[in-house]
Coordinates of C-alpha atoms in Angstrom, one line a residue:
X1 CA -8.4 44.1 26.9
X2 CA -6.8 41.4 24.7
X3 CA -10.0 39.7 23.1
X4 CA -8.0 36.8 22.6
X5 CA -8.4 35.4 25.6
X6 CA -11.9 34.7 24.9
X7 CA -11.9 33.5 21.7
X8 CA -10.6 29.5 22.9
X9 CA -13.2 27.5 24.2
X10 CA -13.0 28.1 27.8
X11 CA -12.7 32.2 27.1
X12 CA -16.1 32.0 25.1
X13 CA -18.2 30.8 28.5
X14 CA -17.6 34.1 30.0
X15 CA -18.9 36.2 27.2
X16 CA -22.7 36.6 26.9
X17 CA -24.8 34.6 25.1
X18 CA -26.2 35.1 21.3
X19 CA -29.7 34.4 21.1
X20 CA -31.9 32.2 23.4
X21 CA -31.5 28.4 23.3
X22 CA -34.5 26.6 22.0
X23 CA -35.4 22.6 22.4
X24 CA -37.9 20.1 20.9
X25 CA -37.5 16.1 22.1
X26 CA -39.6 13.1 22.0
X27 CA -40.1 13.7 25.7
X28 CA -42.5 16.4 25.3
X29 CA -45.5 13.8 24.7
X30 CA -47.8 12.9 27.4
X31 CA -46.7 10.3 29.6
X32 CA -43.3 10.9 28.5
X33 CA -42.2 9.8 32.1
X34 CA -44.5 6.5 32.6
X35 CA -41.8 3.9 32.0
X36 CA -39.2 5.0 29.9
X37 CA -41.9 5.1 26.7
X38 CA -40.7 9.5 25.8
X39 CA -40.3 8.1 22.1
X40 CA -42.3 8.3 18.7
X41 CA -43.5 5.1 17.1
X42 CA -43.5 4.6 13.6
X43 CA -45.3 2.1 12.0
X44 CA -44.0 1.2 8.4
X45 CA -44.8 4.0 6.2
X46 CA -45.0 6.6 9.1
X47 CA -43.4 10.4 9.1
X48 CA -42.3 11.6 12.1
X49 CA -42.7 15.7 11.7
X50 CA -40.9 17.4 14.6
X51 CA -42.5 20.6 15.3
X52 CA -40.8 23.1 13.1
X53 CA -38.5 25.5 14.4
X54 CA -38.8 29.2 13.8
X55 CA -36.0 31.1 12.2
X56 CA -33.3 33.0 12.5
X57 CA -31.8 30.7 14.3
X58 CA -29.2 27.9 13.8
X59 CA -29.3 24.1 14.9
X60 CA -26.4 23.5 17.0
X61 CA -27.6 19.7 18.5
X62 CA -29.4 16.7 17.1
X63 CA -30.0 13.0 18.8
X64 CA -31.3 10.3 17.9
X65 CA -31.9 6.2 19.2
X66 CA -34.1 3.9 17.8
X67 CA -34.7 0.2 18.0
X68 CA -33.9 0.0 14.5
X69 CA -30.5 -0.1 15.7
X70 CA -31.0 -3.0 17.7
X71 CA -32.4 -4.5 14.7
X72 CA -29.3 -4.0 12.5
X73 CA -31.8 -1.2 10.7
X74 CA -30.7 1.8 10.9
X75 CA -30.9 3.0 7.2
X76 CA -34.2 2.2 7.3
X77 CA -35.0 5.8 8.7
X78 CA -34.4 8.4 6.7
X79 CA -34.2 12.0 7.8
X80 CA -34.8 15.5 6.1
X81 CA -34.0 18.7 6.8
X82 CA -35.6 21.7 4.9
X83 CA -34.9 24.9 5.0
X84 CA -37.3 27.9 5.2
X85 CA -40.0 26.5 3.6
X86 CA -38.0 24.8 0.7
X87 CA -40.0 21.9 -1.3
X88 CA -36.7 19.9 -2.0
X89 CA -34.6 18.9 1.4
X90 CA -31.2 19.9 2.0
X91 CA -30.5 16.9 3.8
X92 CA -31.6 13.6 3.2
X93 CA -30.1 10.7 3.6
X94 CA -30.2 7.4 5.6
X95 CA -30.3 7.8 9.4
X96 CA -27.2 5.6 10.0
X97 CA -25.4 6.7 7.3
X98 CA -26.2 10.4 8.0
X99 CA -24.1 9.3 11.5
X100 CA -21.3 7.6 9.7
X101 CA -22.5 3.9 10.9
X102 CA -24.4 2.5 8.4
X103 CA -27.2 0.0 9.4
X104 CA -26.2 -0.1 12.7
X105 CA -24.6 1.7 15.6
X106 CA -20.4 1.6 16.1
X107 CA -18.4 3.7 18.1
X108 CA -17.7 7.2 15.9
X109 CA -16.2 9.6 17.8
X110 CA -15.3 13.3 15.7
X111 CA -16.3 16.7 16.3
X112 CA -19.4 17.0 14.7
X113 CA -20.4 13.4 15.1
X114 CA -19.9 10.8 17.8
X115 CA -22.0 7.4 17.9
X116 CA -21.9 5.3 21.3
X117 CA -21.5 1.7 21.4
X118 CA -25.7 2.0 23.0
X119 CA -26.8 3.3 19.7
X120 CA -26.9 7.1 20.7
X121 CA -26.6 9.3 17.7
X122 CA -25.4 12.6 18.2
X123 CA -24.3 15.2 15.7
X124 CA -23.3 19.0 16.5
X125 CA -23.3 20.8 12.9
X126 CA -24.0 24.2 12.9
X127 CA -27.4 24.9 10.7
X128 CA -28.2 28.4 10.0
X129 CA -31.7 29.1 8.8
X130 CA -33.1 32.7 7.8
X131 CA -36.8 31.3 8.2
X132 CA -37.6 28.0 9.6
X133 CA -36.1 24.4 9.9
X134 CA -39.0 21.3 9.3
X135 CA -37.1 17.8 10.1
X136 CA -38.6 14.5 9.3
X137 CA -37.7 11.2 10.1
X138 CA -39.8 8.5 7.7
X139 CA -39.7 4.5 8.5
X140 CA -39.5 3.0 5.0
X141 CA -38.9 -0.6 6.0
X142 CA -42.4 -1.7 4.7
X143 CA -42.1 -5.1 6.9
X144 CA -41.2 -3.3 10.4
X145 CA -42.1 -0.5 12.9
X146 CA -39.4 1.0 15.5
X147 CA -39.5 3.4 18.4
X148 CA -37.3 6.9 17.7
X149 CA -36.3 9.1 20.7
X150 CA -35.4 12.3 19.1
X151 CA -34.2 16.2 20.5
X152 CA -33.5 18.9 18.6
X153 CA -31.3 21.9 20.0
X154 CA -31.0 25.4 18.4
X155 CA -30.4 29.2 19.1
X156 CA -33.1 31.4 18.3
X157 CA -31.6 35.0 17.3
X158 CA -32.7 38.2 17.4
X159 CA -31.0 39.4 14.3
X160 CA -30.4 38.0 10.6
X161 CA -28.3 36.1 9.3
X162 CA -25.0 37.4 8.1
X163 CA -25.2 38.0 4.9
X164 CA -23.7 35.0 2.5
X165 CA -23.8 32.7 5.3
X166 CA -24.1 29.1 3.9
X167 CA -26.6 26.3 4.7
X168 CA -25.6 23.1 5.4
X169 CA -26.9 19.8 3.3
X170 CA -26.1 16.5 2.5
X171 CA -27.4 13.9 0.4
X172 CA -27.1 10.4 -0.3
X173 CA -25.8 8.2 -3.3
X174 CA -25.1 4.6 -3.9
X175 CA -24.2 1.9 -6.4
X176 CA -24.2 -1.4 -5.9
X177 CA -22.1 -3.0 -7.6
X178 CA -19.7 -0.5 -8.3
X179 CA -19.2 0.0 -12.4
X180 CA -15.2 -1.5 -12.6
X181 CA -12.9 1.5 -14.3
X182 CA -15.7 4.2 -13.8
X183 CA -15.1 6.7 -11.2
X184 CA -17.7 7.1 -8.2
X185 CA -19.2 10.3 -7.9
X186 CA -19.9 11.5 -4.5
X187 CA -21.9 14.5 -5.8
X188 CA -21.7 16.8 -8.7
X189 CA -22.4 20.6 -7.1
X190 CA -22.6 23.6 -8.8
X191 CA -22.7 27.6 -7.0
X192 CA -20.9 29.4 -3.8
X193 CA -20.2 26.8 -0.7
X194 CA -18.0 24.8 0.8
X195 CA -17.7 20.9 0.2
X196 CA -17.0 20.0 4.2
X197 CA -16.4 16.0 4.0
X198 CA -17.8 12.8 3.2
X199 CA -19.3 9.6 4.9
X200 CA -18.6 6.7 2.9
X201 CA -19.2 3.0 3.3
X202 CA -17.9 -0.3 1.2
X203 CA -19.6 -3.5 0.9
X204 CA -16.1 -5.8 -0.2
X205 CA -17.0 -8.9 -2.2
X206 CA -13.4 -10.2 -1.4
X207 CA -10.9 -10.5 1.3
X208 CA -8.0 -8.2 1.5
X209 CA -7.8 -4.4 1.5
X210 CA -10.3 -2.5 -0.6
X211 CA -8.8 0.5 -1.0
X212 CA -6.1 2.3 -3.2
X213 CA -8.6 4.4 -5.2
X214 CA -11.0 1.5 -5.9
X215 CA -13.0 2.1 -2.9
X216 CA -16.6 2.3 -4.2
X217 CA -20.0 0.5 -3.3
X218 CA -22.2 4.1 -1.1
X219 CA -22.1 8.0 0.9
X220 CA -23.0 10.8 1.8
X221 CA -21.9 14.1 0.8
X222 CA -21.6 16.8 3.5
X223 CA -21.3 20.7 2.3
X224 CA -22.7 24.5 3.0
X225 CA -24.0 26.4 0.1
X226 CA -25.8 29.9 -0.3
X227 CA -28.4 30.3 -2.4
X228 CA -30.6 27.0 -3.2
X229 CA -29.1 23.9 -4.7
X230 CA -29.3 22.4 -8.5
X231 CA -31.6 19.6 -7.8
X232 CA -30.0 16.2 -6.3
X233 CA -29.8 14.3 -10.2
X234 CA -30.7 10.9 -7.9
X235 CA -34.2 9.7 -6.3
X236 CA -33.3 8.0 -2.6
X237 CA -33.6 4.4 -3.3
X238 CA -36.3 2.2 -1.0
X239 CA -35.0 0.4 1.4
X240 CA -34.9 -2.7 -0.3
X241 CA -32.5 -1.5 -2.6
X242 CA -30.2 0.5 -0.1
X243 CA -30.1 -2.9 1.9
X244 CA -26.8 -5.0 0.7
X245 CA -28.7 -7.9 -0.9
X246 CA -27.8 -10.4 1.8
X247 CA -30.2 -13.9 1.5
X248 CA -31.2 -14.1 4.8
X249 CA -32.3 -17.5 6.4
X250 CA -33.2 -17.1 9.4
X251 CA -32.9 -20.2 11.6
X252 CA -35.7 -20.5 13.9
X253 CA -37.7 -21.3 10.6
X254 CA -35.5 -24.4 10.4
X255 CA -36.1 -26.2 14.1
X256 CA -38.3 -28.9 13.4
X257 CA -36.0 -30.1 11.4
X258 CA -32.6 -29.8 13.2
X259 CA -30.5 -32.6 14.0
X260 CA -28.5 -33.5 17.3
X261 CA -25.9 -35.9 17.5
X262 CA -24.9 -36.6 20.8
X263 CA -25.9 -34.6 24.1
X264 CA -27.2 -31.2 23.3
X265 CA -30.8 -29.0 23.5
X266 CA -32.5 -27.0 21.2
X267 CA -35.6 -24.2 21.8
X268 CA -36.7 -21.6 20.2
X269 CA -35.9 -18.1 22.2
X270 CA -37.0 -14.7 21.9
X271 CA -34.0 -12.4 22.2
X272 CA -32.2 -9.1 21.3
X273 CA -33.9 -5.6 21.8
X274 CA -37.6 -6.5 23.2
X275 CA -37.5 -10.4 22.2
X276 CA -38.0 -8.8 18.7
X277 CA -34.9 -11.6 17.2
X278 CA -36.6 -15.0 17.8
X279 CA -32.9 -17.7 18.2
X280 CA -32.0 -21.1 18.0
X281 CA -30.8 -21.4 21.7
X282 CA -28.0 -24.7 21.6
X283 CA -27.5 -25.3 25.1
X284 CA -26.4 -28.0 27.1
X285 CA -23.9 -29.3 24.2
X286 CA -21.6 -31.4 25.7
X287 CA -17.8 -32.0 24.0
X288 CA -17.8 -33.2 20.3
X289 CA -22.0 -33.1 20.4
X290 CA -23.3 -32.0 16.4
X291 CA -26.0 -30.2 15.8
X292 CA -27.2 -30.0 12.3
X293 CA -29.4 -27.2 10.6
X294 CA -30.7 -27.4 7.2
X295 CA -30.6 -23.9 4.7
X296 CA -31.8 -23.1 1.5
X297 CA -30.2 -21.7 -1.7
X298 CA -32.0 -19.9 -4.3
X299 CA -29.6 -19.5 -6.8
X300 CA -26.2 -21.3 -7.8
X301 CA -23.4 -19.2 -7.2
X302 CA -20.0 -18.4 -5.1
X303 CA -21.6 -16.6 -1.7
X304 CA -19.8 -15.2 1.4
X305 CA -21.6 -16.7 4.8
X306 CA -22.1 -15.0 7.7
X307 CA -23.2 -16.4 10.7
X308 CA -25.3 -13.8 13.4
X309 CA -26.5 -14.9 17.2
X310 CA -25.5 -14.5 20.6
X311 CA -23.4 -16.2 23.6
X312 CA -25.0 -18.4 25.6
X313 CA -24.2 -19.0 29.2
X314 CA -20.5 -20.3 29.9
X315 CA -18.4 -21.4 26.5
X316 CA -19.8 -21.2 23.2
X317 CA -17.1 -22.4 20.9
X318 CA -18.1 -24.1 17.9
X319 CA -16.6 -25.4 14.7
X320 CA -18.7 -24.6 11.7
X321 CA -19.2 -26.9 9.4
X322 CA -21.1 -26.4 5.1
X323 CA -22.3 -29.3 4.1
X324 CA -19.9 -31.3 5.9
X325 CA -16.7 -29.4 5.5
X326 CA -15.2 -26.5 8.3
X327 CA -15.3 -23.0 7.8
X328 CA -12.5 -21.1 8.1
X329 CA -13.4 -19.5 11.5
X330 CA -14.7 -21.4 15.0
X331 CA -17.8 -19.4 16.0
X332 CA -18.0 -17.7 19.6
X333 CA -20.1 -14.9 20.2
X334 CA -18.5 -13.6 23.1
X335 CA -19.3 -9.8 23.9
X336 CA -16.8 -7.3 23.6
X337 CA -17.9 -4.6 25.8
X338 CA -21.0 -3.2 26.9
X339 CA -24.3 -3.1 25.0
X340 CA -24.4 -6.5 23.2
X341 CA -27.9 -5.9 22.5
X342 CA -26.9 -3.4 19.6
X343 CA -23.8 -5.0 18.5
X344 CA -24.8 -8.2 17.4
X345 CA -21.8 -10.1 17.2
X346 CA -21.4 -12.0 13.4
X347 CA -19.2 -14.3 12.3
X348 CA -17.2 -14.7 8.9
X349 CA -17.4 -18.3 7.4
X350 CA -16.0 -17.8 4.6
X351 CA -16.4 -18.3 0.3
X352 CA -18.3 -21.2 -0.6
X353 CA -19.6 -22.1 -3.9
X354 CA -23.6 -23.5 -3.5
X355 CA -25.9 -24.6 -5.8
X356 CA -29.2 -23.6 -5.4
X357 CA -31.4 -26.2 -2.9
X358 CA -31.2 -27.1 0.4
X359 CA -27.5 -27.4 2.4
X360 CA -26.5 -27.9 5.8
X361 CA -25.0 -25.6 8.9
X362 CA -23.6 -27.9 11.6
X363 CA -22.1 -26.7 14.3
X364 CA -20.0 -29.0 16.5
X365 CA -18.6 -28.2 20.4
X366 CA -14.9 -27.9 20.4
X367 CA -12.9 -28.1 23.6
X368 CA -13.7 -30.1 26.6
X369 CA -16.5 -27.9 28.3
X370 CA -20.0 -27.9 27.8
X371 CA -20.7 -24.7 25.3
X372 CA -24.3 -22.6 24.8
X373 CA -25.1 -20.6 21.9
X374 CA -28.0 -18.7 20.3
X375 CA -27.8 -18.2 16.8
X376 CA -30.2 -16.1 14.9
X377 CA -29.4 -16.1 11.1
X378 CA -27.1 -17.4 8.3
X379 CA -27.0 -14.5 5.7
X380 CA -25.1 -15.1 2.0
X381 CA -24.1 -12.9 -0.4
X382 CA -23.7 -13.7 -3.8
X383 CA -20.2 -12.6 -5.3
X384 CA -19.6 -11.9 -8.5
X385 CA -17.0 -13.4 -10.3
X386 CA -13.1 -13.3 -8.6
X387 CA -11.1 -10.4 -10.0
X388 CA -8.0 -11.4 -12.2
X389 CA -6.0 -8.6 -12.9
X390 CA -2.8 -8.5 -14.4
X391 CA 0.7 -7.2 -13.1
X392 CA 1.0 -3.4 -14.1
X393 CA 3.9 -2.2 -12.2
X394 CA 6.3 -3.6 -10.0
X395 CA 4.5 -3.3 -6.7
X396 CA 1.8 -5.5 -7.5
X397 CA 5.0 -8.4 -7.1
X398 CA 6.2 -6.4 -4.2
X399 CA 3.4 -6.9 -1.4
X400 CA 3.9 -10.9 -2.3
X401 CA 7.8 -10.7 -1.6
X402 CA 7.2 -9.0 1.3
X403 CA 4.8 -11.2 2.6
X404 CA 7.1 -13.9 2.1
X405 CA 10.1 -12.1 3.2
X406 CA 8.5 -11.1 6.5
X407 CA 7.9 -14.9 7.4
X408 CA 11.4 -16.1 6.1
X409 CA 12.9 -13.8 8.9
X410 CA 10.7 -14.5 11.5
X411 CA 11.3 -18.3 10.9
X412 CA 15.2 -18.0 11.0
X413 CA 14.4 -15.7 14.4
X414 CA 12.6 -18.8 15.6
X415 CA 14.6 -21.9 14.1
X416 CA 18.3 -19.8 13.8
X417 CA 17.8 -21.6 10.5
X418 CA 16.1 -20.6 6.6
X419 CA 13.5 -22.7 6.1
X420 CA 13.7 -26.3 3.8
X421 CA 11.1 -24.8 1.4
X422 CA 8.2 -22.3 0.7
X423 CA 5.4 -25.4 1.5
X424 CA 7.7 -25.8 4.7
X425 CA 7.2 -22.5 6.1
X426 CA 3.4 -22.4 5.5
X427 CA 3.3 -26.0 7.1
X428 CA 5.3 -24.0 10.4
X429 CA 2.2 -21.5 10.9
X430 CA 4.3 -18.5 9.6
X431 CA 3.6 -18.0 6.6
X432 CA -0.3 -18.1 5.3
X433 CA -1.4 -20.1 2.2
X434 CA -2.3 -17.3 -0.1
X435 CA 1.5 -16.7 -0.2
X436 CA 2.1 -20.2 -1.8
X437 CA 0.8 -18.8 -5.4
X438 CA 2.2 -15.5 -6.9
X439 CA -0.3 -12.3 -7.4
X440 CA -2.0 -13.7 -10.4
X441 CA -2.2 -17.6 -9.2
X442 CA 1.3 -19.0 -10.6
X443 CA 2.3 -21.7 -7.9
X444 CA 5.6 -20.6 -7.1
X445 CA 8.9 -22.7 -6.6
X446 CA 11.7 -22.7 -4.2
X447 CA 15.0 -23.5 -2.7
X448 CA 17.3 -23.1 -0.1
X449 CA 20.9 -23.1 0.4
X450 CA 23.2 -22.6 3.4
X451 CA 23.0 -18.6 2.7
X452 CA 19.3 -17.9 0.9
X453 CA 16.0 -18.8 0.2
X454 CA 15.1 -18.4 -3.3
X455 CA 11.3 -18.1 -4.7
X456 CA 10.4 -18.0 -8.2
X457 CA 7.3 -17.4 -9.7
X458 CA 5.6 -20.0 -12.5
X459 CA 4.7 -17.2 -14.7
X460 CA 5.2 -16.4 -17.8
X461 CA 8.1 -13.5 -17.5
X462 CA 7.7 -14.5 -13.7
X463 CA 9.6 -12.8 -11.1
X464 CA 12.8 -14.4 -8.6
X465 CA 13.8 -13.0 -5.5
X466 CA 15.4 -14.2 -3.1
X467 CA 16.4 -13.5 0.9
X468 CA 18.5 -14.9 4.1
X469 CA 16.3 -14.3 6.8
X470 CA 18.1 -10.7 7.9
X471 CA 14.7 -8.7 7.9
X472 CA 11.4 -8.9 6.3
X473 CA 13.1 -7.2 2.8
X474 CA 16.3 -9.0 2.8

């Protein structure tokens, strides 16, 4: 018989099994059916130690949940995996990381990974072990405990290993703030394996795209090796120092001192996963109604805002206001799909320069219906200077001309006419301000005729180009 047929993976159900399937879960405890409570709680500091499994045999499920994740906390599990007694863990990294979502769940779906928009974590590498498998899962947030649901799945076999087979690991780096010009190194292995991927995640201290080879900030390395591993040159930093050093002020600490102007309420609410995210709950804010709530700064500098909460009942759009003067986005916390209790929504405000003391958040109702809103917590991070970088090749000039290009020929779609000037087509919608300044800030000139639209760059040895509205390039 053709053995092909059963090698897809419908074929394979048909064929007998290898080895007996084994489980451990959270919802082996006692009581694990009195009210949904089948998890582990760990207190700060706690280790989780799942029974260890006996060997040969090769892990073929894990899943995981935890309130962490409704916390926005993730990475501050960390798991381990060691291998047949082994003092140094072949896996160790952040729990959200280790599922490619970082501090808190989003949707990944792969083929050994896939993360739900709930916050289940599920992963289906293969682990072969010869003697035994001990997995740990360790809170390090010192300030918090969570609850972890957990299950383990694996075959128990009744023969070796084949010889040379490799075991998986992977480990976890980070650098924050990358070093400019250096290389990041997602690990440095040595021996016989297989280097099977990488999880990687990038905090960007500007707008725009980060990548083109300069995608840094941290990962985690994903390989099998036989034989045991050089040791990991790198200690897993705390959890402080794994967080992104966001200054966090959260708002609730600031409501005996919020102002209202005009028609609006203000309470304190506990919210999120278990009450366990105490809000300011605006509600009752009736059209152009203020509400004003003070922030602190504790060191001069240029910061990127975020604003976190949740929707209240009916419309919650807002205009954000720093110290007196809008943001660049209206905040509205409307949920996109299911589970908003793990997918916080946040909103961008911005760059703003502040010097260290106490500033204002005001939030005022836009449109014409009474709005609600809950928010929970400004967070700033300090920025380090702007990048400047000088024109090395050509294409640095190209992205601006075709920025500008695109809008000239939407605007002659729209008008049947090239526009009057460059300041003219930003003033139509079209084209956005960043495009009024060439790549390294030069204010750029320009002029029209019956036939093109010409743009000249300021700088020194500054590029012209020029277009007539056919497509984006011409």
């Amino acid at each position: 018989m053709n053995n092909t047929l059963f090698n897809d993976l419908l074929g394979a159900l048909a064929l007998p099994p290898v080895g007996r399937s084994r489980r451990v879960s959270s919802n082996e405890q006692p009581n694990w059916n009195d009210g949904n409570f089948d998890s582990t709680y760990l207190a700060p500091g706690d280790v989780l130690e799942i029974p260890t499994l006996s060997g040969p045999g090769v892990i073929n499920h894990l899943w995981f949940t935890s309130h962490a994740g409704g916390m926005g906390e993730l990475n501050a599990l960390t798991l381990r995996i060691y291998w047949d007694g082994r003092e140094e863990p072949g896996v160790e990294a952040p729990l959200g990381d280790f599922f490619a979502c970082g501090q808190r769940p989003e949707i990944v779906e792969s083929l050994p990974v896939q993360v739900s928009a709930t916050g289940s974590l599920t992963c289906y590498w293969r682990m072969p072990f010869a003697i035994s498998a001990r997995i740990t899962v360790t809170n390090d947030n010192p300030k918090r405990g969570y609850g972890l649901y957990w299950q383990a799945d694996w075959v128990e076999l009744e023969t070796p290993l084949p010889e040379g087979v490799g075991y998986f690991h992977a480990r976890y780096r980070q650098e924050y703030p990358a070093v400019m010009g250096r290389d990041y190194c997602f690990a440095d292995l040595t021996g016989c394996g297989q280097y099977i991927g990488t999880v990687m995640s990038v905090t960007n201290a500007q707008d725009g795209w980060f990548g083109e080879g300069d995608d840094f900030f941290s990962s985690v390395a994903f390989w099998y090796q036989s034989g045991t591993p050089a040791p990991w040159p790198e200690q897993l930093p705390g959890y402080p120092e794994r967080c992104v050093p966001w200054q966090i002020n959260l708002l609730v600490r600031a409501f005996r001192w919020v102002e209202v102007a005009g028609m609006a309420r203000v309470s304190v609410q506990p919210t999120g996963m278990f009450g366990g995210r105490p809000t300011l709950m605006i509600t009752d804010a009736t059209p152009g109604s203020t509400v004003t709530i003070p922030f602190s700064v504790s060191e001069s500098g240029r910061y990127s805002l975020r604003l976190t909460g949740f929707p209240g009942a009916g419309s919650d759009r807002f205009e954000a206001r720093i110290n007196g003067q809008p943001t660049r986005n209206l905040v509205t916390f409307r949920p996109h799909g299911f589970a908003q209790g793990y997918n916080t929504p946040d909103v961008a405000l911005g760059t703003q320069a502040l010097s260290a003391g106490e500033h204002q958040l005001t939030l005022k109702v836009e449109g014409t219906e009474t709005c609600a809103i809950g928010v929970e917590s400004l967070r700033l991070l300090k920025l380090p200077d702007p990048a400047v970088r000088t024109v090395k090749t050509n294409n640095e000039a190209h992205f601006y001309r075709l920025g500008i290009g695109r809008a000239v020929y939407a605007y002659k779609l729209a008008y049947d006419a090239l526009p009057e000037s460059l300041h003219a087509l930003h003033a139509s919608g079209i084209l956005p301000e960043r495009y009024l300044d060439d790549e390294n800030g030069y204010p750029f000139t320009s002029q029209c005729n019956s036939t093109e639209f010409r743009v000249t760059s300021t700088a020194p040895e500054g590029w012209t180009y020029a277009w007539r509205g056919l497509d984006a390039r011409r």
